Amino acid sequence: MKTLFDSVSYSCSKIVTKTYSTSFSLATKMLSKCIRIHIYNIYGFVRFADEIVDSFHDYNKEELFNGFVDDLENALKNKISLNPILNAFQHTYHKYNIDKHLVDSFLKSMRLDLHKTTYMSDKEYKEYIYGSADVVGLMCLKVFVKGNDEKYHDLKDTAMSLGSAFQKVNFLRDIKADFNDLNRSYFPNVDLNHLNENSKQQIIDDIESDFEKGLRGIKKLPMEAKFGVFMAYRYYRQLLKKLKKTPALQIKDTRIRVSNPKKIELLMRSYVKYQLNLM
């Protein structure tokens, strides 16, 4: 039965989320059960695409990526795929009427990671972030508002700001892996060979502005989604707090993490703030 195959597919997306990101998985668990699986489905799709361009160094990445995109197109067209991750995603895509432009923009940014290593202008930087992060936030927003177009357009800008903030924190945290291992430099007008405190502070100020706007949107989310997204926000704010305290030169040589006990503490504190409406 197709329903059994779909159930297996959803389980695969959940496993991918739990395996690749304990923090995102924890935040997703805080979402209402009725929407949780669809966020797993979106995460599984974007994670697999990202994994191709970031990790499969011993294989022909472009060939693998092209095959993945072809399989995705067939999944969206036929509403089924023997790739369980794509089968799960197509279900969420159709159920919530996700705009194909969002999917195409995401794939465009992922494709850039196959060859492009430096972003020289703010325009290039913003276009990459839009495709790699903002549109993922918008896909999730479609689920959070259960396809309600009016609510979606009301929260669209703040969802994009939150997605940008998350991605920029990732960029700052992952400078060591991106620059040293993958030879990528996302921040325009920043010499990562000589990252200094002034450059780091400019990046942080930009992220803080995105977070401020993103929080305004979180407060307007439906109850089914609000606490889970707030938990993700709090986690990334904690990461940024640690990055602020880390000397610029040290950021290049290490990867800042939030410990599991700290994540649990964040969860409890976030729940108190949420219950007391102190967001």
C-alpha positions as a Markdown table, in Angstrom:
| # | Residue | x | y | z |
|---|---|---|---|---|
| 1 | Met | 0.0 | 0.0 | 0.0 |
| 2 | Lys | 1.2 | 3.5 | -0.8 |
| 3 | Thr | 0.3 | 4.7 | 2.7 |
| 4 | Leu | 2.8 | 2.2 | 4.2 |
| 5 | Phe | 5.5 | 3.4 | 1.8 |
| 6 | Asp | 4.7 | 7.0 | 2.7 |
| 7 | Ser | 5.0 | 6.2 | 6.4 |
| 8 | Val | 8.4 | 4.7 | 5.8 |
| 9 | Ser | 9.4 | 7.8 | 3.8 |
| 10 | Tyr | 8.3 | 10.1 | 6.6 |
| 11 | Ser | 10.3 | 8.0 | 9.1 |
| 12 | Cys | 13.4 | 8.4 | 6.9 |
| 13 | Ser | 13.1 | 12.2 | 6.9 |
| 14 | Lys | 12.8 | 12.1 | 10.7 |
| 15 | Ile | 15.8 | 9.9 | 11.0 |
| 16 | Val | 17.8 | 12.2 | 8.8 |
| 17 | Thr | 16.9 | 15.2 | 10.9 |
| 18 | Lys | 17.7 | 13.5 | 14.2 |
| 19 | Thr | 21.0 | 12.2 | 12.8 |
| 20 | Tyr | 22.3 | 15.3 | 11.2 |
| 21 | Ser | 21.1 | 18.0 | 13.6 |
| 22 | Thr | 20.3 | 17.3 | 17.3 |
| 23 | Ser | 19.5 | 21.0 | 17.8 |
| 24 | Phe | 17.1 | 21.3 | 14.9 |
| 25 | Ser | 15.5 | 18.0 | 15.9 |
| 26 | Leu | 15.0 | 19.2 | 19.4 |
| 27 | Ala | 13.3 | 22.4 | 18.2 |
| 28 | Thr | 11.2 | 20.4 | 15.8 |
| 29 | Lys | 9.9 | 18.2 | 18.6 |
| 30 | Met | 8.5 | 21.4 | 20.2 |
| 31 | Leu | 6.2 | 21.9 | 17.2 |
| 32 | Ser | 2.6 | 20.6 | 17.2 |
| 33 | Lys | 2.4 | 17.0 | 16.1 |
| 34 | Cys | 0.2 | 17.9 | 13.2 |
| 35 | Ile | 2.9 | 19.9 | 11.4 |
| 36 | Arg | 6.1 | 18.3 | 12.8 |
| 37 | Ile | 6.5 | 15.6 | 10.2 |
| 38 | His | 6.3 | 18.1 | 7.4 |
| 39 | Ile | 9.2 | 20.1 | 8.8 |
| 40 | Tyr | 11.2 | 16.8 | 9.0 |
| 41 | Asn | 10.2 | 16.3 | 5.3 |
| 42 | Ile | 11.6 | 19.7 | 4.3 |
| 43 | Tyr | 14.7 | 19.2 | 6.4 |
| 44 | Gly | 15.4 | 15.8 | 4.8 |
| 45 | Phe | 15.2 | 17.3 | 1.3 |
| 46 | Val | 17.4 | 20.3 | 2.0 |
| 47 | Arg | 19.9 | 18.3 | 4.0 |
| 48 | Phe | 20.4 | 15.7 | 1.2 |
| 49 | Ala | 21.0 | 18.4 | -1.4 |
| 50 | Asp | 23.5 | 20.2 | 0.9 |
| 51 | Glu | 25.2 | 16.9 | 1.7 |
| 52 | Ile | 25.9 | 16.3 | -2.0 |
| 53 | Val | 27.7 | 19.6 | -2.5 |
| 54 | Asp | 29.5 | 19.6 | 0.8 |
| 55 | Ser | 30.6 | 16.1 | 1.6 |
| 56 | Phe | 30.8 | 13.7 | -1.3 |
| 57 | His | 34.3 | 14.6 | -2.3 |
| 58 | Asp | 35.3 | 11.2 | -3.7 |
| 59 | Tyr | 32.4 | 11.2 | -6.2 |
| 60 | Asn | 31.2 | 13.3 | -9.2 |
| 61 | Lys | 29.2 | 15.8 | -7.2 |
| 62 | Glu | 27.7 | 17.5 | -10.3 |
| 63 | Glu | 26.5 | 14.3 | -11.7 |
| 64 | Leu | 25.0 | 13.3 | -8.3 |
| 65 | Phe | 23.4 | 16.7 | -7.9 |
| 66 | Asn | 21.9 | 16.6 | -11.4 |
| 67 | Gly | 20.5 | 13.2 | -10.8 |
| 68 | Phe | 19.0 | 14.4 | -7.5 |
| 69 | Val | 17.3 | 17.3 | -9.2 |
| 70 | Asp | 16.0 | 15.1 | -12.0 |
| 71 | Asp | 14.5 | 12.7 | -9.4 |
| 72 | Leu | 13.0 | 15.7 | -7.6 |
| 73 | Glu | 11.3 | 17.0 | -10.7 |
| 74 | Asn | 9.8 | 13.5 | -11.4 |
| 75 | Ala | 8.7 | 13.3 | -7.7 |
| 76 | Leu | 6.9 | 16.6 | -7.9 |
| 77 | Lys | 5.3 | 15.8 | -11.2 |
| 78 | Asn | 4.3 | 12.2 | -10.4 |
| 79 | Lys | 3.6 | 12.7 | -6.7 |
| 80 | Ile | 5.8 | 9.6 | -5.9 |
| 81 | Ser | 9.4 | 8.7 | -5.7 |
| 82 | Leu | 11.4 | 5.6 | -4.9 |
| 83 | Asn | 13.8 | 7.9 | -3.1 |
| 84 | Pro | 12.0 | 8.1 | 0.3 |
| 85 | Ile | 13.3 | 11.5 | 1.1 |
| 86 | Leu | 12.0 | 13.0 | -2.1 |
| 87 | Asn | 8.7 | 11.0 | -1.7 |
| 88 | Ala | 8.2 | 12.6 | 1.7 |
| 89 | Phe | 9.1 | 16.1 | 0.5 |
| 90 | Gln | 6.7 | 15.9 | -2.5 |
| 91 | His | 3.9 | 15.1 | -0.2 |
| 92 | Thr | 4.5 | 18.2 | 2.0 |
| 93 | Tyr | 5.2 | 20.3 | -1.2 |
| 94 | His | 1.7 | 19.5 | -2.6 |
| 95 | Lys | -0.2 | 19.5 | 0.7 |
| 96 | Tyr | 0.9 | 23.1 | 1.5 |
| 97 | Asn | 1.1 | 24.3 | -2.0 |
| 98 | Ile | 4.8 | 25.3 | -1.7 |
| 99 | Asp | 5.9 | 27.7 | -4.5 |
| 100 | Lys | 8.1 | 26.0 | -7.0 |
| 101 | His | 10.2 | 29.2 | -7.1 |
| 102 | Leu | 11.3 | 28.5 | -3.5 |
| 103 | Val | 12.5 | 25.0 | -4.5 |
| 104 | Asp | 14.3 | 26.3 | -7.6 |
| 105 | Ser | 16.0 | 29.1 | -5.7 |
| 106 | Phe | 17.2 | 26.7 | -3.1 |
| 107 | Leu | 18.7 | 24.4 | -5.7 |
| 108 | Lys | 20.3 | 27.3 | -7.5 |
| 109 | Ser | 22.2 | 28.2 | -4.4 |
| 110 | Met | 23.2 | 24.6 | -3.8 |
| 111 | Arg | 24.4 | 24.3 | -7.3 |
| 112 | Leu | 26.6 | 27.4 | -6.8 |
| 113 | Asp | 28.4 | 25.5 | -4.0 |
| 114 | Leu | 29.7 | 23.0 | -6.6 |
| 115 | His | 32.0 | 25.6 | -8.1 |
| 116 | Lys | 31.7 | 29.1 | -6.7 |
| 117 | Thr | 34.1 | 29.8 | -3.8 |
| 118 | Thr | 34.0 | 33.5 | -3.2 |
| 119 | Tyr | 31.2 | 36.1 | -2.9 |
| 120 | Met | 32.6 | 39.4 | -3.9 |
| 121 | Ser | 29.6 | 41.7 | -3.6 |
| 122 | Asp | 26.6 | 42.2 | -1.3 |
| 123 | Lys | 24.3 | 41.3 | -4.1 |
| 124 | Glu | 25.9 | 37.9 | -4.7 |
| 125 | Tyr | 25.9 | 37.3 | -0.9 |
| 126 | Lys | 22.3 | 38.2 | -0.5 |
| 127 | Glu | 21.2 | 36.1 | -3.5 |
| 128 | Tyr | 23.0 | 33.1 | -2.1 |
| 129 | Ile | 21.5 | 33.5 | 1.3 |
| 130 | Tyr | 18.0 | 33.9 | -0.1 |
| 131 | Gly | 18.3 | 30.6 | -1.9 |
| 132 | Ser | 20.1 | 28.7 | 0.7 |
| 133 | Ala | 18.2 | 29.9 | 3.8 |
| 134 | Asp | 15.4 | 32.4 | 3.3 |
| 135 | Val | 13.4 | 30.1 | 1.0 |
| 136 | Val | 13.8 | 27.2 | 3.4 |
| 137 | Gly | 12.3 | 29.4 | 6.1 |
| 138 | Leu | 9.5 | 30.3 | 3.7 |
| 139 | Met | 8.8 | 26.6 | 3.0 |
| 140 | Cys | 8.5 | 26.0 | 6.7 |
| 141 | Leu | 6.3 | 29.1 | 7.0 |
| 142 | Lys | 3.9 | 27.6 | 4.5 |
| 143 | Val | 3.5 | 24.6 | 6.9 |
| 144 | Phe | 3.3 | 26.8 | 10.0 |
| 145 | Val | 0.4 | 28.8 | 8.6 |
| 146 | Lys | -1.2 | 25.7 | 7.1 |
| 147 | Gly | -1.1 | 27.2 | 3.6 |
| 148 | Asn | -3.0 | 30.4 | 4.6 |
| 149 | Asp | -1.8 | 32.9 | 2.0 |
| 150 | Glu | -2.8 | 36.0 | 4.0 |
| 151 | Lys | -0.9 | 34.9 | 7.1 |
| 152 | Tyr | 2.0 | 33.7 | 4.8 |
| 153 | His | 2.4 | 37.1 | 3.2 |
| 154 | Asp | 2.1 | 38.9 | 6.5 |
| 155 | Leu | 5.0 | 36.9 | 8.0 |
| 156 | Lys | 7.1 | 36.4 | 4.9 |
| 157 | Asp | 9.6 | 39.2 | 5.5 |
| 158 | Thr | 10.2 | 38.3 | 9.1 |
| 159 | Ala | 10.6 | 34.6 | 8.2 |
| 160 | Met | 13.2 | 35.5 | 5.6 |
| 161 | Ser | 15.1 | 37.6 | 8.2 |
| 162 | Leu | 15.1 | 34.7 | 10.6 |
| 163 | Gly | 16.4 | 32.3 | 7.9 |
| 164 | Ser | 19.1 | 34.8 | 7.1 |
| 165 | Ala | 20.1 | 35.1 | 10.7 |
| 166 | Phe | 20.4 | 31.3 | 11.1 |
| 167 | Gln | 22.5 | 31.0 | 7.9 |
| 168 | Lys | 24.8 | 33.9 | 8.8 |
| 169 | Val | 25.4 | 32.3 | 12.3 |
| 170 | Asn | 26.2 | 29.1 | 10.5 |
| 171 | Phe | 28.7 | 30.9 | 8.2 |
| 172 | Leu | 30.5 | 32.5 | 11.1 |
| 173 | Arg | 30.5 | 29.3 | 13.1 |
| 174 | Asp | 31.7 | 27.2 | 10.2 |
| 175 | Ile | 34.5 | 29.5 | 8.9 |
| 176 | Lys | 37.1 | 26.8 | 9.6 |
| 177 | Ala | 35.3 | 24.1 | 7.6 |
| 178 | Asp | 34.1 | 26.4 | 4.8 |
| 179 | Phe | 37.4 | 28.3 | 4.3 |
| 180 | Asn | 40.0 | 25.7 | 5.2 |
| 181 | Asp | 38.4 | 22.5 | 3.9 |
| 182 | Leu | 36.0 | 23.7 | 1.1 |
| 183 | Asn | 37.9 | 26.9 | 0.1 |
| 184 | Arg | 34.7 | 29.0 | 0.4 |
| 185 | Ser | 34.4 | 32.5 | 1.6 |
| 186 | Tyr | 30.8 | 33.7 | 1.8 |
| 187 | Phe | 31.2 | 37.1 | 3.6 |
| 188 | Pro | 31.9 | 39.9 | 1.0 |
| 189 | Asn | 34.7 | 42.4 | 1.7 |
| 190 | Val | 36.1 | 40.2 | 4.5 |
| 191 | Asp | 39.6 | 38.8 | 4.2 |
| 192 | Leu | 39.3 | 35.5 | 6.1 |
| 193 | Asn | 43.1 | 35.1 | 6.1 |
| 194 | His | 43.1 | 38.2 | 8.4 |
| 195 | Leu | 39.8 | 38.1 | 10.1 |
| 196 | Asn | 39.8 | 40.9 | 12.8 |
| 197 | Glu | 37.5 | 42.0 | 15.5 |
| 198 | Asn | 36.1 | 44.9 | 13.5 |
| 199 | Ser | 35.1 | 42.6 | 10.6 |
| 200 | Lys | 33.6 | 40.1 | 13.1 |
| 201 | Gln | 31.6 | 42.8 | 14.8 |
| 202 | Gln | 30.2 | 44.1 | 11.5 |
| 203 | Ile | 29.0 | 40.6 | 10.7 |
| 204 | Ile | 27.5 | 40.2 | 14.2 |
| 205 | Asp | 25.7 | 43.6 | 13.9 |
| 206 | Asp | 24.1 | 42.4 | 10.7 |
| 207 | Ile | 23.0 | 39.2 | 12.3 |
| 208 | Glu | 21.5 | 41.0 | 15.3 |
| 209 | Ser | 19.4 | 43.1 | 13.0 |
| 210 | Asp | 18.0 | 40.0 | 11.3 |
| 211 | Phe | 17.3 | 38.4 | 14.7 |
| 212 | Glu | 15.4 | 41.5 | 15.9 |
| 213 | Lys | 13.2 | 41.4 | 12.8 |
| 214 | Gly | 12.8 | 37.6 | 13.0 |
| 215 | Leu | 11.6 | 37.7 | 16.6 |
| 216 | Arg | 8.8 | 40.0 | 15.7 |
| 217 | Gly | 7.5 | 37.4 | 13.3 |
| 218 | Ile | 7.9 | 34.5 | 15.8 |
| 219 | Lys | 5.5 | 36.3 | 18.1 |
| 220 | Lys | 2.8 | 36.3 | 15.4 |
| 221 | Leu | 3.1 | 32.6 | 14.5 |
| 222 | Pro | 0.2 | 30.2 | 15.1 |
| 223 | Met | 0.4 | 28.4 | 18.5 |
| 224 | Glu | 1.2 | 25.1 | 16.7 |
| 225 | Ala | 4.6 | 26.5 | 15.6 |
| 226 | Lys | 5.5 | 29.4 | 17.9 |
| 227 | Phe | 7.4 | 27.6 | 20.7 |
| 228 | Gly | 9.4 | 25.3 | 18.3 |
| 229 | Val | 10.6 | 28.3 | 16.2 |
| 230 | Phe | 11.3 | 30.3 | 19.4 |
| 231 | Met | 13.4 | 27.4 | 20.6 |
| 232 | Ala | 15.4 | 27.4 | 17.4 |
| 233 | Tyr | 15.8 | 31.2 | 17.7 |
| 234 | Arg | 17.1 | 30.8 | 21.3 |
| 235 | Tyr | 19.6 | 28.2 | 20.2 |
| 236 | Tyr | 21.0 | 30.3 | 17.5 |
| 237 | Arg | 21.2 | 33.4 | 19.8 |
| 238 | Gln | 23.2 | 31.3 | 22.2 |
| 239 | Leu | 25.6 | 30.3 | 19.4 |
| 240 | Leu | 26.0 | 34.0 | 18.4 |
| 241 | Lys | 26.6 | 34.8 | 22.1 |
| 242 | Lys | 29.5 | 32.3 | 22.2 |
| 243 | Leu | 30.8 | 33.6 | 18.9 |
| 244 | Lys | 30.8 | 37.2 | 20.2 |
| 245 | Lys | 33.0 | 36.0 | 23.1 |
| 246 | Thr | 35.4 | 34.1 | 20.9 |
| 247 | Pro | 38.4 | 36.1 | 19.5 |
| 248 | Ala | 38.2 | 36.5 | 15.7 |
| 249 | Leu | 41.4 | 34.6 | 15.1 |
| 250 | Gln | 40.2 | 31.7 | 17.2 |
| 251 | Ile | 37.0 | 31.4 | 15.2 |
| 252 | Lys | 39.1 | 30.4 | 12.2 |
| 253 | Asp | 40.6 | 27.5 | 14.1 |
| 254 | Thr | 37.7 | 26.0 | 15.9 |
| 255 | Arg | 34.0 | 25.2 | 15.6 |
| 256 | Ile | 31.9 | 26.7 | 18.3 |
| 257 | Arg | 29.2 | 24.4 | 19.7 |
| 258 | Val | 26.4 | 24.5 | 22.3 |
| 259 | Ser | 26.7 | 21.5 | 24.6 |
| 260 | Asn | 23.8 | 19.1 | 25.1 |
| 261 | Pro | 23.3 | 20.1 | 28.8 |
| 262 | Lys | 23.2 | 23.8 | 27.6 |
| 263 | Lys | 20.6 | 22.9 | 25.0 |
| 264 | Ile | 18.4 | 21.3 | 27.7 |
| 265 | Glu | 18.8 | 24.4 | 29.9 |
| 266 | Leu | 17.9 | 26.6 | 26.9 |
| 267 | Leu | 14.8 | 24.4 | 26.4 |
| 268 | Met | 13.7 | 24.9 | 30.0 |
| 269 | Arg | 14.4 | 28.6 | 30.1 |
| 270 | Ser | 12.7 | 29.1 | 26.7 |
| 271 | Tyr | 9.6 | 27.3 | 27.9 |
| 272 | Val | 9.4 | 29.5 | 30.9 |
| 273 | Lys | 9.7 | 32.7 | 28.8 |
| 274 | Tyr | 7.1 | 31.3 | 26.4 |
| 275 | Gln | 4.7 | 30.5 | 29.1 |
| 276 | Leu | 5.1 | 33.9 | 30.8 |
| 277 | Asn | 4.9 | 35.6 | 27.4 |
| 278 | Leu | 8.4 | 37.1 | 27.9 |
| 279 | Met | 9.5 | 36.4 | 24.3 |
